[in-house]
Amino acid sequence: MINKEIKTIEQAIAGIKSGMTFMFGGFGLSGIPENAIKAISNSGVNNLTCISNNAGVDGFGLGILLEKKQIKKMISSYVGENAEFERQMLSNELEVELIPQGSLAERCRAGGAGIPAFFTPAGYGTEVQMNKEVRVFNGKKHILEHALISDFSFVKAWKGDTAGNLIFKGTARNFNPLMAMAGKITVAEVEELVPAGELNPNEIHTPGVFVQRIIKGDAFEKRIENRTTRKKN
Amino acid sequence: MALDKNGIAKRIAQELENNTYVNLGIGIPTLVANHIPKNINVEFQSENGVLGMGPFPFEGEEDADMINAGKQTITTMPGAVLFDSATSFSMIRGNHIQLSVLGAMEVAENGDIANWKIPGKMVKGMGGAMDLVASSENIIVAMTHTNRKGESKLLKKCTLPITGVNCIKKIVTDLAVVDVTLNGFKLVERAPGVTVAEIISATQANLIVDGDIPEMIL
């Protein structure tokens, strides 16, 4: 067993540099690596390219890095929940590349799976197709999309073991397993960290081979973006 | 009288087929889940990674780890399953989901749809809409017939950046049910009390009107 446990979040993010490309797991605020984001903010690195389905909200999630102007470019599918993001984008302080959500997921998966590019129908005939090769398969037009990889991927799981194996909970899984695959160095933060051997191998979602460092997160706020409920009866 | 959002959702719910998987977009489409006919069993997919989505949780039972694509807290139904985003879009692209219902800013008579970007204004992104419209074999648009300025959203050609080409099959608005055919828009039903003339005047594109047009039964 290769022990991947890291004790402090500063050690977990060691090696990050300005100008790097980072991936962040999560959908909205669900399943985001809260502890790594705070530590990256404190480290002061900037000029980052950040790949994440969303860009957080004002003051939370990737909103923290946006506020400190650490992000040069965002690659996302949906970014509409953040006033500071909007301000930076409209004033051209922030580059933004929007990608269909399924293409973003598959580009991360492909990056981790050693597939350099693939054809998808999503985006054909739209702005997304610009400068991309088009081919017809089974009578339908598809566009060529390239794989994505990162210098560091930061992911969040529910449980993990010291071998780096991960189990996710609910819809907090989302992009985390794919981005874990696509990181040159993948840092996983978990709510519960157990010794290798304690997780049932049948129930592991992300094999530890994709994870280089694992740490038990200090605190998870797990903020809810859009609280919707019904009344009993 | 023109339908409200729930009226549009109720009419779309009549299109649900038994034992199918359905993806509902944000806005009016989400309301379709409140109007499923009694004898119909459908499973709702949310593209952030759940199949078998249930209603909102009871107060106090919200879970930050259980949300839908609109980031609303949700529950799951018996038999539900959770998965990552690549698997989710494999279901969508691979045509394992039988129906998608989504909102739109414009639909053109050739089936093009625009619903992700207004140039010069805030650009929020396409989310999963481009993957959905490029792949789903059956797509219904739920929208108002005209925009806030009173301009028709059923057009000869989209003016906004499009989300997908030749993909929309049916539109349900507050005024009408319109099929998208090879010859263009065809009026199928009227909202209760709305006349064919009113629908034609609210539609910028040509509208094929063939014989008597029945009122929706809601």
PDB file of N, CA and C in Angstrom, chain A residues 82-118:
ATOM      1  N   ASN A  82     -22.573  34.906  -9.695  1.00  0.00           N
ATOM      2  CA  ASN A  82     -21.478  35.564  -9.031  1.00  0.00           C
ATOM      3  C   ASN A  82     -21.268  36.982  -9.591  1.00  0.00           C
ATOM      4  N   ALA A  83     -21.581  38.015  -8.789  1.00  0.00           N
ATOM      5  CA  ALA A  83     -21.519  39.411  -9.260  1.00  0.00           C
ATOM      6  C   ALA A  83     -20.091  39.849  -9.564  1.00  0.00           C
ATOM      7  N   GLU A  84     -19.126  39.417  -8.734  1.00  0.00           N
ATOM      8  CA  GLU A  84     -17.724  39.783  -8.959  1.00  0.00           C
ATOM      9  C   GLU A  84     -17.217  39.140 -10.256  1.00  0.00           C
ATOM     10  N   PHE A  85     -17.650  37.928 -10.509  1.00  0.00           N
ATOM     11  CA  PHE A  85     -17.305  37.249 -11.764  1.00  0.00           C
ATOM     12  C   PHE A  85     -17.789  38.080 -12.948  1.00  0.00           C
ATOM     13  N   GLU A  86     -19.041  38.503 -12.879  1.00  0.00           N
ATOM     14  CA  GLU A  86     -19.652  39.278 -13.960  1.00  0.00           C
ATOM     15  C   GLU A  86     -18.874  40.579 -14.184  1.00  0.00           C
ATOM     16  N   ARG A  87     -18.531  41.255 -13.080  1.00  0.00           N
ATOM     17  CA  ARG A  87     -17.809  42.522 -13.177  1.00  0.00           C
ATOM     18  C   ARG A  87     -16.453  42.309 -13.872  1.00  0.00           C
ATOM     19  N   GLN A  88     -15.716  41.273 -13.428  1.00  0.00           N
ATOM     20  CA  GLN A  88     -14.383  41.016 -14.004  1.00  0.00           C
ATOM     21  C   GLN A  88     -14.472  40.610 -15.466  1.00  0.00           C
ATOM     22  N   MET A  89     -15.526  39.854 -15.807  1.00  0.00           N
ATOM     23  CA  MET A  89     -15.662  39.402 -17.187  1.00  0.00           C
ATOM     24  C   MET A  89     -16.002  40.578 -18.097  1.00  0.00           C
ATOM     25  N   LEU A  90     -16.948  41.432 -17.664  1.00  0.00           N
ATOM     26  CA  LEU A  90     -17.385  42.547 -18.509  1.00  0.00           C
ATOM     27  C   LEU A  90     -16.285  43.611 -18.645  1.00  0.00           C
ATOM     28  N   SER A  91     -15.375  43.683 -17.655  1.00  0.00           N
ATOM     29  CA  SER A  91     -14.280  44.657 -17.751  1.00  0.00           C
ATOM     30  C   SER A  91     -13.015  44.018 -18.342  1.00  0.00           C
ATOM     31  N   ASN A  92     -13.177  42.803 -18.877  1.00  0.00           N
ATOM     32  CA  ASN A  92     -12.065  42.083 -19.525  1.00  0.00           C
ATOM     33  C   ASN A  92     -10.877  41.813 -18.606  1.00  0.00           C
ATOM     34  N   GLU A  93     -11.113  41.779 -17.302  1.00  0.00           N
ATOM     35  CA  GLU A  93     -10.045  41.393 -16.379  1.00  0.00           C
ATOM     36  C   GLU A  93      -9.921  39.872 -16.323  1.00  0.00           C
ATOM     37  N   LEU A  94     -10.980  39.190 -16.737  1.00  0.00           N
ATOM     38  CA  LEU A  94     -11.039  37.735 -16.625  1.00  0.00           C
ATOM     39  C   LEU A  94     -11.392  37.148 -17.985  1.00  0.00           C
ATOM     40  N   GLU A  95     -10.581  36.166 -18.422  1.00  0.00           N
ATOM     41  CA  GLU A  95     -10.914  35.427 -19.642  1.00  0.00           C
ATOM     42  C   GLU A  95     -11.880  34.318 -19.274  1.00  0.00           C
ATOM     43  N   VAL A  96     -12.862  34.076 -20.139  1.00  0.00           N
ATOM     44  CA  VAL A  96     -13.843  33.028 -19.850  1.00  0.00           C
ATOM     45  C   VAL A  96     -14.028  32.158 -21.085  1.00  0.00           C
ATOM     46  N   GLU A  97     -13.911  30.850 -20.912  1.00  0.00           N
ATOM     47  CA  GLU A  97     -14.221  29.914 -21.996  1.00  0.00           C
ATOM     48  C   GLU A  97     -15.375  29.029 -21.530  1.00  0.00           C
ATOM     49  N   LEU A  98     -16.489  29.093 -22.261  1.00  0.00           N
ATOM     50  CA  LEU A  98     -17.664  28.310 -21.879  1.00  0.00           C
ATOM     51  C   LEU A  98     -17.748  27.058 -22.741  1.00  0.00           C
ATOM     52  N   ILE A  99     -17.984  25.930 -22.094  1.00  0.00           N
ATOM     53  CA  ILE A  99     -17.966  24.621 -22.740  1.00  0.00           C
ATOM     54  C   ILE A  99     -19.249  23.888 -22.354  1.00  0.00           C
ATOM     55  N   PRO A 100     -19.905  23.203 -23.284  1.00  0.00           N
ATOM     56  CA  PRO A 100     -21.078  22.406 -22.893  1.00  0.00           C
ATOM     57  C   PRO A 100     -20.711  21.439 -21.755  1.00  0.00           C
ATOM     58  N   GLN A 101     -21.625  21.301 -20.814  1.00  0.00           N
ATOM     59  CA  GLN A 101     -21.315  20.559 -19.587  1.00  0.00           C
ATOM     60  C   GLN A 101     -20.870  19.115 -19.839  1.00  0.00           C
ATOM     61  N   GLY A 102     -21.547  18.446 -20.778  1.00  0.00           N
ATOM     62  CA  GLY A 102     -21.166  17.068 -21.076  1.00  0.00           C
ATOM     63  C   GLY A 102     -19.802  16.987 -21.741  1.00  0.00           C
ATOM     64  N   SER A 103     -19.488  17.982 -22.585  1.00  0.00           N
ATOM     65  CA  SER A 103     -18.168  18.007 -23.227  1.00  0.00           C
ATOM     66  C   SER A 103     -17.087  18.283 -22.192  1.00  0.00           C
ATOM     67  N   LEU A 104     -17.380  19.158 -21.237  1.00  0.00           N
ATOM     68  CA  LEU A 104     -16.416  19.450 -20.167  1.00  0.00           C
ATOM     69  C   LEU A 104     -16.119  18.182 -19.359  1.00  0.00           C
ATOM     70  N   ALA A 105     -17.172  17.462 -18.992  1.00  0.00           N
ATOM     71  CA  ALA A 105     -16.987  16.228 -18.218  1.00  0.00           C
ATOM     72  C   ALA A 105     -16.167  15.208 -19.000  1.00  0.00           C
ATOM     73  N   GLU A 106     -16.527  15.036 -20.277  1.00  0.00           N
ATOM     74  CA  GLU A 106     -15.859  14.020 -21.085  1.00  0.00           C
ATOM     75  C   GLU A 106     -14.414  14.425 -21.399  1.00  0.00           C
ATOM     76  N   ARG A 107     -14.160  15.723 -21.549  1.00  0.00           N
ATOM     77  CA  ARG A 107     -12.793  16.187 -21.816  1.00  0.00           C
ATOM     78  C   ARG A 107     -11.886  15.909 -20.610  1.00  0.00           C
ATOM     79  N   CYS A 108     -12.428  16.032 -19.412  1.00  0.00           N
ATOM     80  CA  CYS A 108     -11.653  15.687 -18.214  1.00  0.00           C
ATOM     81  C   CYS A 108     -11.426  14.176 -18.154  1.00  0.00           C
ATOM     82  N   ARG A 109     -12.509  13.427 -18.376  1.00  0.00           N
ATOM     83  CA  ARG A 109     -12.397  11.966 -18.336  1.00  0.00           C
ATOM     84  C   ARG A 109     -11.378  11.484 -19.372  1.00  0.00           C
ATOM     85  N   ALA A 110     -11.466  12.049 -20.594  1.00  0.00           N
ATOM     86  CA  ALA A 110     -10.550  11.661 -21.668  1.00  0.00           C
ATOM     87  C   ALA A 110      -9.102  11.987 -21.281  1.00  0.00           C
ATOM     88  N   GLY A 111      -8.909  13.163 -20.668  1.00  0.00           N
ATOM     89  CA  GLY A 111      -7.559  13.553 -20.250  1.00  0.00           C
ATOM     90  C   GLY A 111      -6.956  12.535 -19.305  1.00  0.00           C
ATOM     91  N   GLY A 112      -7.778  12.036 -18.396  1.00  0.00           N
ATOM     92  CA  GLY A 112      -7.299  11.049 -17.435  1.00  0.00           C
ATOM     93  C   GLY A 112      -7.181   9.660 -18.020  1.00  0.00           C
ATOM     94  N   ALA A 113      -7.915   9.410 -19.109  1.00  0.00           N
ATOM     95  CA  ALA A 113      -7.983   8.064 -19.678  1.00  0.00           C
ATOM     96  C   ALA A 113      -7.036   7.867 -20.852  1.00  0.00           C
ATOM     97  N   GLY A 114      -6.227   8.891 -21.173  1.00  0.00           N
ATOM     98  CA  GLY A 114      -5.261   8.750 -22.257  1.00  0.00           C
ATOM     99  C   GLY A 114      -5.871   8.815 -23.640  1.00  0.00           C
ATOM    100  N   ILE A 115      -7.035   9.488 -23.735  1.00  0.00           N
ATOM    101  CA  ILE A 115      -7.692   9.680 -25.034  1.00  0.00           C
ATOM    102  C   ILE A 115      -7.527  11.150 -25.393  1.00  0.00           C
ATOM    103  N   PRO A 116      -6.732  11.477 -26.433  1.00  0.00           N
ATOM    104  CA  PRO A 116      -6.391  12.893 -26.653  1.00  0.00           C
ATOM    105  C   PRO A 116      -7.545  13.745 -27.147  1.00  0.00           C
ATOM    106  N   ALA A 117      -8.517  13.139 -27.836  1.00  0.00           N
ATOM    107  CA  ALA A 117      -9.623  13.925 -28.385  1.00  0.00           C
ATOM    108  C   ALA A 117     -10.763  12.980 -28.753  1.00  0.00           C
ATOM    109  N   PHE A 118     -11.941  13.538 -28.963  1.00  0.00           N
ATOM    110  CA  PHE A 118     -13.102  12.711 -29.329  1.00  0.00           C
ATOM    111  C   PHE A 118     -14.106  13.583 -30.079  1.00  0.00           C
TER     112      PHE A 118
END
